[in-house]
PDB file of C-alpha atoms in Angstrom:
ATOM      1  CA  MET A 105      23.388 -16.954 -26.111  1.00  0.00           C
ATOM      2  CA  SER A 106      25.250 -14.021 -27.534  1.00  0.00           C
ATOM      3  CA  ASP A 107      26.764 -15.742 -30.567  1.00  0.00           C
ATOM      4  CA  PHE A 108      27.470 -19.140 -32.117  1.00  0.00           C
ATOM      5  CA  GLU A 109      30.815 -19.511 -30.343  1.00  0.00           C
ATOM      6  CA  THR A 110      29.115 -19.011 -26.971  1.00  0.00           C
ATOM      7  CA  PHE A 111      26.516 -21.612 -27.941  1.00  0.00           C
ATOM      8  CA  GLN A 112      29.283 -24.078 -28.817  1.00  0.00           C
ATOM      9  CA  VAL A 113      30.855 -23.623 -25.371  1.00  0.00           C
ATOM     10  CA  TYR A 114      27.422 -24.137 -23.772  1.00  0.00           C
ATOM     11  CA  ALA A 115      26.827 -27.297 -25.832  1.00  0.00           C
ATOM     12  CA  TRP A 116      30.291 -28.599 -24.873  1.00  0.00           C
ATOM     13  CA  ARG A 117      29.490 -28.105 -21.190  1.00  0.00           C
ATOM     14  CA  VAL A 118      26.176 -29.934 -21.579  1.00  0.00           C
ATOM     15  CA  ASP A 119      27.929 -32.864 -23.280  1.00  0.00           C
ATOM     16  CA  LEU A 120      30.618 -32.929 -20.588  1.00  0.00           C
ATOM     17  CA  LEU A 121      28.070 -32.981 -17.761  1.00  0.00           C
ATOM     18  CA  ARG A 122      25.967 -35.655 -19.484  1.00  0.00           C
ATOM     19  CA  HIS A 123      29.020 -37.862 -19.941  1.00  0.00           C
ATOM     20  CA  TYR A 124      30.121 -37.394 -16.323  1.00  0.00           C
ATOM     21  CA  LEU A 125      26.636 -38.142 -14.979  1.00  0.00           C
ATOM     22  CA  ARG A 126      26.453 -41.284 -17.106  1.00  0.00           C
ATOM     23  CA  LEU A 127      29.685 -42.527 -15.531  1.00  0.00           C
ATOM     24  CA  GLN A 128      28.927 -41.201 -12.038  1.00  0.00           C
ATOM     25  CA  PRO A 129      25.120 -41.280 -11.614  1.00  0.00           C
ATOM     26  CA  ILE A 130      25.057 -38.933  -8.629  1.00  0.00           C
ATOM     27  CA  GLY A 131      22.373 -36.599  -9.961  1.00  0.00           C
ATOM     28  CA  LYS A 132      20.543 -35.278 -12.983  1.00  0.00           C
ATOM     29  CA  LEU A 133      21.089 -32.536 -15.510  1.00  0.00           C
ATOM     30  CA  VAL A 134      18.401 -29.848 -15.368  1.00  0.00           C
ATOM     31  CA  ALA A 135      17.698 -26.687 -17.359  1.00  0.00           C
ATOM     32  CA  LEU A 136      15.547 -23.559 -17.169  1.00  0.00           C
ATOM     33  CA  GLN A 137      12.393 -25.553 -17.789  1.00  0.00           C
ATOM     34  CA  MET A 138      12.719 -26.920 -14.244  1.00  0.00           C
ATOM     35  CA  GLY A 139      11.760 -23.493 -12.894  1.00  0.00           C
ATOM     36  CA  PHE A 140      13.955 -23.615  -9.776  1.00  0.00           C
ATOM     37  CA  ARG A 141      15.832 -20.707  -8.285  1.00  0.00           C
ATOM     38  CA  PHE A 142      18.590 -20.452  -5.713  1.00  0.00           C
ATOM     39  CA  ARG A 143      20.006 -17.592  -3.646  1.00  0.00           C
ATOM     40  CA  ILE A 144      23.533 -16.241  -3.995  1.00  0.00           C
ATOM     41  CA  ASP A 145      24.436 -13.096  -2.038  1.00  0.00           C
ATOM     42  CA  ASP A 146      20.845 -11.773  -1.898  1.00  0.00           C
ATOM     43  CA  LEU A 147      20.389 -12.267  -5.655  1.00  0.00           C
ATOM     44  CA  ILE A 148      17.956 -14.811  -7.029  1.00  0.00           C
ATOM     45  CA  THR A 149      19.312 -16.414 -10.171  1.00  0.00           C
ATOM     46  CA  ARG A 150      17.933 -18.868 -12.687  1.00  0.00           C
ATOM     47  CA  PRO A 151      20.755 -20.868 -14.238  1.00  0.00           C
ATOM     48  CA  ASP A 152      20.733 -21.925 -17.886  1.00  0.00           C
ATOM     49  CA  LEU A 153      22.063 -25.307 -16.857  1.00  0.00           C
ATOM     50  CA  ALA A 154      22.702 -27.139 -13.608  1.00  0.00           C
ATOM     51  CA  ALA A 155      23.497 -30.571 -12.244  1.00  0.00           C
ATOM     52  CA  MET A 156      21.369 -31.429  -9.215  1.00  0.00           C
ATOM     53  CA  ARG A 157      22.577 -34.077  -6.779  1.00  0.00           C
ATOM     54  CA  ARG A 158      20.267 -36.914  -5.833  1.00  0.00           C
ATOM     55  CA  GLY A 159      18.118 -36.071  -2.859  1.00  0.00           C
ATOM     56  CA  LEU A 160      17.800 -32.439  -3.964  1.00  0.00           C
ATOM     57  CA  LEU A 161      15.451 -33.129  -6.873  1.00  0.00           C
TER      58      LEU A 161
END
């Protein structure tokens, strides 16, 4: 996080995803502690936050 405003946007996104997944339980919210990686254009990234669909966990 670069500053408090960026953190607030991040926290808002987390709250939004949590609310959506409560109403539509199609997956789970995961964070860096999960230790997963995925490929995008030959780059391996580790997202700060992701929503994983059921069956992929």
